């Protein structure tokens, strides 16, 4: 079939155990009229094989594309980004054939640094924390307003879909991905007569910008994580955040809303 919408790129680790599971999936997909492409730029469907971590990597390594559909295929249990189990071929067929299937668009976070002009995108979160035993301090600004000075382990800035990940482990709220917003959560803030932070997570609208400012010359050595990758910020003293216009599109199956996933995973 020469249907351009059926160009499928599979993202997975080249490990024997994964390969064994991927082979039947490839056979099934080809049988069903999909063309497996080896260049993700030629794909209009990108499927990650693995867990949520693999999905995050697939989206990152293929550049947070907006002109294709991402699909998470799990080699274990269903996750937050994985809507299919790898051997559930029937489920995939009905999803593909069924016009009832909706496309959902997940908000992403744009992170930029002062030392160059690069922008990074996050599907889960951006975390900044000390890499040494000492506490880490930074000033927090909302738009142009100086808000607080944080001192502690670090902070997590999460998207709505990332709210169930790292953010949740530090008692951040679980946020509906239909809301265009992002959340800021603390990791072990110091609160005393010298240092004072809000102490609770806060949620910012997509119209707000968030800025962290810190000094690199007082041996703080913060490390920054964007989803499951580390970034070096040795030369940055300012990090800016905003909700990005870029959305990640995935399929939404019947009875598998975000809140179904939350219930399935946590309750
Ligand atoms: P990992 O260490 O395997 O991830 C930790 C767990 O988080 C895994 O069970 C992973 O699912 C799950 N997860 C990933 N995204 C999620 C989401 N949006 N909602 C709910 N659970 C989610 O590393 P990874 O698989 O590469 O995932 C990276 C993510 O781990 C980071 O983005 C961060 O959110 C999270 N993390 C959490 C902590 C913590 O809770 N203390 C610390 C560091 C990082 P799978 O097993 O399906 O991959
Ligand atoms: Mn993982």
CSV table of C-alpha atoms and ligand atoms in Angstrom, one decimal:
chain,number,residue,atom,x,y,z
A,1,UNK,CA,0.0,0.0,0.0
A,2,UNK,CA,1.4,3.4,-1.0
A,3,UNK,CA,-0.5,5.2,1.7
A,4,UNK,CA,1.9,7.8,3.0
A,5,UNK,CA,0.2,7.8,6.4
A,6,UNK,CA,1.3,4.2,6.9
A,7,UNK,CA,5.0,4.9,7.2
A,8,UNK,CA,6.0,3.4,10.5
A,9,UNK,CA,9.2,3.9,12.4
A,10,UNK,CA,9.9,1.6,15.4
A,11,UNK,CA,12.1,3.0,18.2
A,12,UNK,CA,13.6,0.3,20.4
A,13,UNK,CA,16.8,-0.8,22.1
A,14,UNK,CA,18.8,-3.3,20.0
A,15,UNK,CA,18.7,-5.9,22.7
A,16,UNK,CA,18.0,-9.6,22.0
A,17,UNK,CA,15.1,-9.7,24.4
A,18,UNK,CA,13.4,-6.7,22.8
A,19,UNK,CA,14.2,-7.9,19.2
A,20,UNK,CA,12.5,-11.2,19.9
A,21,UNK,CA,9.3,-9.3,20.8
A,22,UNK,CA,9.6,-6.8,18.0
A,23,UNK,CA,9.9,-9.3,15.1
A,24,UNK,CA,6.3,-10.5,15.3
A,25,UNK,CA,5.1,-6.9,15.6
A,26,UNK,CA,7.0,-6.0,12.4
A,27,UNK,CA,5.5,-9.0,10.6
A,28,UNK,CA,2.1,-8.1,11.8
A,29,UNK,CA,2.5,-4.4,10.8
A,30,UNK,CA,3.7,-5.2,7.3
A,31,UNK,CA,1.0,-7.7,6.8
A,32,UNK,CA,-1.5,-5.0,7.7
A,33,UNK,CA,-0.2,-2.6,5.1
A,34,UNK,CA,2.3,-0.6,7.1
A,35,UNK,CA,5.7,0.3,5.6
A,36,UNK,CA,8.5,0.0,8.1
A,37,UNK,CA,10.9,2.9,7.5
A,38,UNK,CA,14.4,3.1,8.9
A,39,UNK,CA,14.6,6.8,8.9
A,40,UNK,CA,12.3,8.4,11.4
A,41,UNK,CA,12.1,11.6,9.3
A,42,UNK,CA,10.2,9.6,6.7
A,43,UNK,CA,7.7,8.2,9.2
A,44,UNK,CA,4.2,9.5,10.1
A,45,UNK,CA,3.8,7.1,12.9
A,46,UNK,CA,6.6,6.6,15.4
A,47,UNK,CA,6.1,3.7,17.8
A,48,UNK,CA,8.3,3.2,20.9
A,49,UNK,CA,8.8,-0.3,22.2
A,50,UNK,CA,9.5,-0.6,25.9
A,51,UNK,CA,8.0,1.4,28.8
A,52,UNK,CA,7.3,5.1,29.4
A,53,UNK,CA,11.0,5.7,29.5
A,54,UNK,CA,11.3,4.4,26.0
A,55,UNK,CA,8.5,6.6,24.9
A,56,UNK,CA,10.2,9.7,26.3
A,57,UNK,CA,13.4,8.7,24.5
A,58,UNK,CA,11.5,8.1,21.2
A,59,UNK,CA,9.9,11.5,21.3
A,60,UNK,CA,13.2,13.2,22.2
A,61,UNK,CA,15.4,11.4,19.7
A,62,UNK,CA,13.0,12.1,16.9
A,63,UNK,CA,12.8,15.8,17.8
A,64,UNK,CA,9.3,16.3,19.3
A,65,UNK,CA,7.7,16.1,15.9
A,66,UNK,CA,4.2,17.7,15.5
A,67,UNK,CA,3.6,16.2,12.1
A,68,UNK,CA,3.4,12.6,13.2
A,69,UNK,CA,1.6,10.4,15.6
A,70,UNK,CA,3.5,8.8,18.5
A,71,UNK,CA,2.4,5.4,19.8
A,72,UNK,CA,3.7,3.8,23.0
A,73,UNK,CA,4.0,0.0,22.8
A,74,UNK,CA,4.8,-1.7,26.1
A,75,UNK,CA,6.9,-4.8,26.6
A,76,UNK,CA,5.5,-5.0,30.1
A,77,UNK,CA,2.5,-3.4,31.8
A,78,UNK,CA,0.5,-0.5,30.3
A,79,UNK,CA,2.0,2.8,31.3
A,80,UNK,CA,1.1,6.5,31.0
A,81,UNK,CA,2.4,6.8,27.5
A,82,UNK,CA,2.0,3.2,26.5
A,83,UNK,CA,-1.5,2.4,25.2
A,84,UNK,CA,-0.8,-1.0,23.8
A,85,UNK,CA,0.9,-4.2,25.0
A,86,UNK,CA,3.3,-5.5,22.4
A,87,UNK,CA,1.4,-8.7,21.7
A,88,UNK,CA,-2.0,-7.1,21.6
A,89,UNK,CA,-2.2,-7.0,17.7
A,90,UNK,CA,-6.0,-7.1,17.8
A,91,UNK,CA,-6.1,-4.0,19.9
A,92,UNK,CA,-3.8,-2.2,17.5
A,93,UNK,CA,-5.9,-3.2,14.5
A,94,UNK,CA,-9.1,-1.9,16.0
A,95,UNK,CA,-7.4,1.3,17.0
A,96,UNK,CA,-6.1,1.9,13.5
A,97,UNK,CA,-9.3,1.0,11.8
A,98,UNK,CA,-11.7,2.6,14.1
A,99,UNK,CA,-12.6,6.1,13.2
A,100,UNK,CA,-13.8,6.6,16.8
A,101,UNK,CA,-10.2,6.8,17.9
A,102,UNK,CA,-9.2,10.3,18.9
A,103,UNK,CA,-5.9,11.9,18.7
A,104,UNK,CA,-4.8,13.5,21.9
A,105,UNK,CA,-2.3,16.3,22.2
A,106,UNK,CA,0.0,16.5,25.2
A,107,UNK,CA,1.4,19.9,26.3
A,108,UNK,CA,5.2,20.1,26.4
A,109,UNK,CA,7.5,22.4,28.3
A,110,UNK,CA,10.1,24.7,26.6
A,111,UNK,CA,13.3,25.2,28.6
A,112,UNK,CA,16.0,27.7,27.5
A,113,UNK,CA,19.4,28.7,29.0
A,114,UNK,CA,21.2,32.0,29.0
A,115,UNK,CA,24.6,30.6,27.7
A,116,UNK,CA,23.3,29.8,24.3
A,117,UNK,CA,20.1,30.1,22.2
A,118,UNK,CA,19.1,26.5,22.4
A,119,UNK,CA,15.6,25.4,23.5
A,120,UNK,CA,14.9,22.0,24.9
A,121,UNK,CA,11.5,20.4,25.1
A,122,UNK,CA,10.2,18.2,27.9
A,123,UNK,CA,7.3,15.8,27.9
A,124,UNK,CA,7.5,14.9,31.6
A,125,UNK,CA,9.6,17.5,33.4
A,126,UNK,CA,12.7,19.5,33.8
A,127,UNK,CA,14.4,19.0,37.2
A,128,UNK,CA,17.2,21.0,38.6
A,129,UNK,CA,19.1,19.9,41.7
A,130,UNK,CA,22.4,20.0,43.5
A,131,UNK,CA,24.9,17.4,42.5
A,132,UNK,CA,26.8,17.8,45.7
A,133,UNK,CA,26.0,17.2,49.3
A,134,UNK,CA,25.4,20.9,50.0
A,135,UNK,CA,22.1,22.7,49.4
A,136,UNK,CA,21.5,24.5,46.2
A,137,UNK,CA,20.1,28.0,46.1
A,138,UNK,CA,18.3,30.0,43.4
A,139,UNK,CA,15.9,32.9,42.9
A,140,UNK,CA,12.5,32.1,41.4
A,141,UNK,CA,10.7,34.6,39.2
A,142,UNK,CA,7.2,34.4,37.9
A,143,UNK,CA,7.1,36.6,34.8
A,144,UNK,CA,9.0,39.7,36.0
A,145,UNK,CA,8.1,39.2,39.6
A,146,UNK,CA,10.7,38.1,42.1
A,147,UNK,CA,8.8,35.4,43.9
A,148,UNK,CA,11.1,33.5,46.3
A,149,UNK,CA,14.6,32.3,47.0
A,150,UNK,CA,14.7,28.6,47.1
A,151,UNK,CA,17.3,26.7,49.1
A,152,UNK,CA,17.3,22.9,49.3
A,153,UNK,CA,17.7,19.9,47.0
A,154,UNK,CA,16.1,21.3,43.9
A,155,UNK,CA,12.9,21.9,42.0
A,156,UNK,CA,10.8,20.0,39.4
A,157,UNK,CA,8.9,21.8,36.7
A,158,UNK,CA,6.5,19.4,35.2
A,159,UNK,CA,4.0,19.2,32.4
A,160,UNK,CA,0.5,17.9,33.1
A,161,UNK,CA,1.4,14.4,31.8
A,162,UNK,CA,4.7,14.5,33.8
A,163,UNK,CA,2.6,15.3,37.0
A,164,UNK,CA,2.2,11.6,37.7
A,165,UNK,CA,6.0,11.0,37.5
A,166,UNK,CA,8.8,12.6,39.4
A,167,UNK,CA,6.4,15.5,40.5
A,168,UNK,CA,4.1,13.0,42.2
A,169,UNK,CA,6.9,11.5,44.2
A,170,UNK,CA,7.4,14.9,45.9
A,171,UNK,CA,3.7,15.2,46.6
A,172,UNK,CA,2.9,17.5,43.6
A,173,UNK,CA,-0.7,17.4,42.3
A,174,UNK,CA,-1.8,15.2,39.5
A,175,UNK,CA,-2.9,17.5,36.7
A,176,UNK,CA,-5.4,16.9,33.9
A,177,UNK,CA,-3.4,17.1,30.5
A,178,UNK,CA,-6.4,19.0,29.0
A,179,UNK,CA,-5.2,22.0,31.1
A,180,UNK,CA,-2.6,24.2,29.4
A,181,UNK,CA,-0.4,24.7,32.4
A,182,UNK,CA,2.8,23.6,34.2
A,183,UNK,CA,3.6,22.8,37.8
A,184,UNK,CA,6.5,23.7,40.0
A,185,UNK,CA,7.4,21.4,42.9
A,186,UNK,CA,10.1,21.6,45.6
A,187,UNK,CA,12.5,19.0,46.6
A,188,UNK,CA,13.3,19.4,50.3
A,189,UNK,CA,13.3,23.2,50.7
A,190,UNK,CA,15.0,24.7,53.7
A,191,UNK,CA,12.5,26.9,55.6
A,192,UNK,CA,13.7,29.0,58.5
A,193,UNK,CA,14.1,32.6,59.4
A,194,UNK,CA,16.6,33.1,56.6
A,195,UNK,CA,15.1,31.1,53.8
A,196,UNK,CA,11.4,31.0,53.0
A,197,UNK,CA,9.7,29.3,50.1
A,198,UNK,CA,6.0,28.8,49.4
A,199,UNK,CA,6.4,25.2,50.5
A,200,UNK,CA,3.6,23.8,48.3
A,201,UNK,CA,3.6,23.1,44.6
A,202,UNK,CA,2.1,25.8,42.4
A,203,UNK,CA,0.6,25.6,39.0
A,204,UNK,CA,1.2,28.3,36.3
A,205,UNK,CA,-0.9,29.1,33.3
A,206,UNK,CA,0.5,28.9,29.8
A,207,UNK,CA,0.6,32.7,29.8
A,208,UNK,CA,3.2,32.8,32.5
A,209,UNK,CA,6.9,32.5,32.3
A,210,UNK,CA,9.1,31.1,35.0
A,211,UNK,CA,12.7,31.9,35.6
A,212,UNK,CA,15.4,30.4,37.9
A,213,UNK,CA,18.5,32.4,38.5
A,214,UNK,CA,21.5,31.1,40.4
A,215,UNK,CA,25.2,31.7,40.7
A,216,UNK,CA,27.6,29.3,39.1
A,217,UNK,CA,30.7,30.7,40.9
A,218,UNK,CA,29.8,29.5,44.4
A,219,UNK,CA,30.4,25.9,43.8
A,220,UNK,CA,26.8,24.9,43.5
A,221,UNK,CA,27.2,22.5,40.6
A,222,UNK,CA,23.5,22.0,39.8
A,223,UNK,CA,22.5,19.3,37.4
A,224,UNK,CA,19.5,19.5,35.2
A,225,UNK,CA,17.4,16.7,33.9
A,226,UNK,CA,15.1,16.9,30.9
A,227,UNK,CA,12.8,13.9,31.1
A,228,UNK,CA,15.3,11.0,31.3
A,229,UNK,CA,18.3,12.9,30.0
A,230,UNK,CA,20.9,15.0,31.8
A,231,UNK,CA,22.0,18.4,30.5
A,232,UNK,CA,25.2,20.1,31.4
A,233,UNK,CA,24.6,23.7,32.5
A,234,UNK,CA,28.1,24.6,33.7
A,235,UNK,CA,27.9,28.0,31.9
A,236,UNK,CA,24.3,28.9,32.6
A,237,UNK,CA,23.0,31.0,35.4
A,238,UNK,CA,19.5,31.6,34.1
A,239,UNK,CA,16.9,29.0,33.1
A,240,UNK,CA,13.7,30.0,31.6
A,241,UNK,CA,10.5,27.9,31.3
A,242,UNK,CA,7.3,28.3,29.5
A,243,UNK,CA,4.6,26.0,28.1
A,244,UNK,CA,5.5,25.3,24.5
A,245,UNK,CA,3.2,25.6,21.5
A,246,UNK,CA,4.6,22.2,20.5
A,247,UNK,CA,2.3,19.3,21.3
A,248,UNK,CA,3.0,15.6,21.2
A,249,UNK,CA,0.2,13.7,19.4
A,250,UNK,CA,-0.8,10.2,20.5
A,251,UNK,CA,-3.8,7.9,19.9
A,252,UNK,CA,-6.5,7.9,22.5
A,253,UNK,CA,-8.3,4.6,22.9
A,254,UNK,CA,-11.7,4.2,24.2
A,255,UNK,CA,-11.8,3.9,28.0
A,256,UNK,CA,-8.2,4.9,28.3
A,257,UNK,CA,-8.3,8.5,29.3
A,258,UNK,CA,-5.6,10.1,31.5
A,259,UNK,CA,-7.8,9.5,34.6
A,260,UNK,CA,-8.3,5.8,33.6
A,261,UNK,CA,-4.5,5.6,33.6
A,262,UNK,CA,-4.2,7.3,37.0
A,263,UNK,CA,-6.8,4.9,38.5
A,264,UNK,CA,-5.1,1.9,36.9
A,265,UNK,CA,-1.7,2.8,38.2
A,266,UNK,CA,-2.3,4.3,41.6
A,267,UNK,CA,-5.6,3.1,43.0
B,1,LIG,P1,12.8,5.2,35.4
B,1,LIG,O1,13.8,5.4,36.6
B,1,LIG,O2,12.6,3.8,34.9
B,1,LIG,O3,11.4,5.9,35.7
B,1,LIG,C1,10.8,5.8,36.9
B,1,LIG,C2,9.3,5.3,36.8
B,1,LIG,O4,8.5,6.4,36.3
B,1,LIG,C3,9.2,4.2,35.8
B,1,LIG,O5,8.3,3.3,36.4
B,1,LIG,C4,8.5,4.8,34.6
B,1,LIG,O6,7.7,3.9,33.8
B,1,LIG,C5,7.7,5.9,35.3
B,1,LIG,N1,7.2,7.0,34.5
B,1,LIG,C6,7.8,7.6,33.5
B,1,LIG,N2,7.1,8.7,33.0
B,1,LIG,C7,5.9,8.6,33.8
B,1,LIG,C8,4.7,9.4,33.8
B,1,LIG,N3,4.6,10.4,33.0
B,1,LIG,N4,3.8,9.1,34.7
B,1,LIG,C9,4.0,8.1,35.6
B,1,LIG,N5,5.0,7.3,35.6
B,1,LIG,C10,6.0,7.6,34.7
B,1,LIG,O7,13.3,6.2,34.3
B,1,LIG,P2,12.6,6.4,32.9
B,1,LIG,O8,11.7,5.2,32.6
B,1,LIG,O9,13.6,6.8,31.9
B,1,LIG,O10,11.6,7.6,33.2
B,1,LIG,C11,12.1,8.9,33.4
B,1,LIG,C12,11.2,9.6,34.4
B,1,LIG,O11,11.4,9.0,35.7
B,1,LIG,C13,11.6,11.0,34.6
B,1,LIG,O12,11.0,11.8,33.5
B,1,LIG,C14,11.0,11.3,35.9
B,1,LIG,O13,9.7,11.7,35.9
B,1,LIG,C15,11.0,9.9,36.6
B,1,LIG,N6,11.8,10.0,37.8
B,1,LIG,C16,11.2,9.8,39.0
B,1,LIG,C17,12.0,9.9,40.2
B,1,LIG,C18,11.3,9.7,41.5
B,1,LIG,O14,10.0,9.5,41.4
B,1,LIG,N7,11.9,9.9,42.6
B,1,LIG,C19,13.3,10.2,40.1
B,1,LIG,C20,13.9,10.3,38.9
B,1,LIG,C21,13.2,10.3,37.7
B,1,LIG,P3,8.4,2.8,32.9
B,1,LIG,O15,8.8,1.7,33.9
B,1,LIG,O16,7.2,2.4,32.1
B,1,LIG,O17,9.5,3.3,32.2
B,2,LIG,MN1,11.8,3.2,32.8
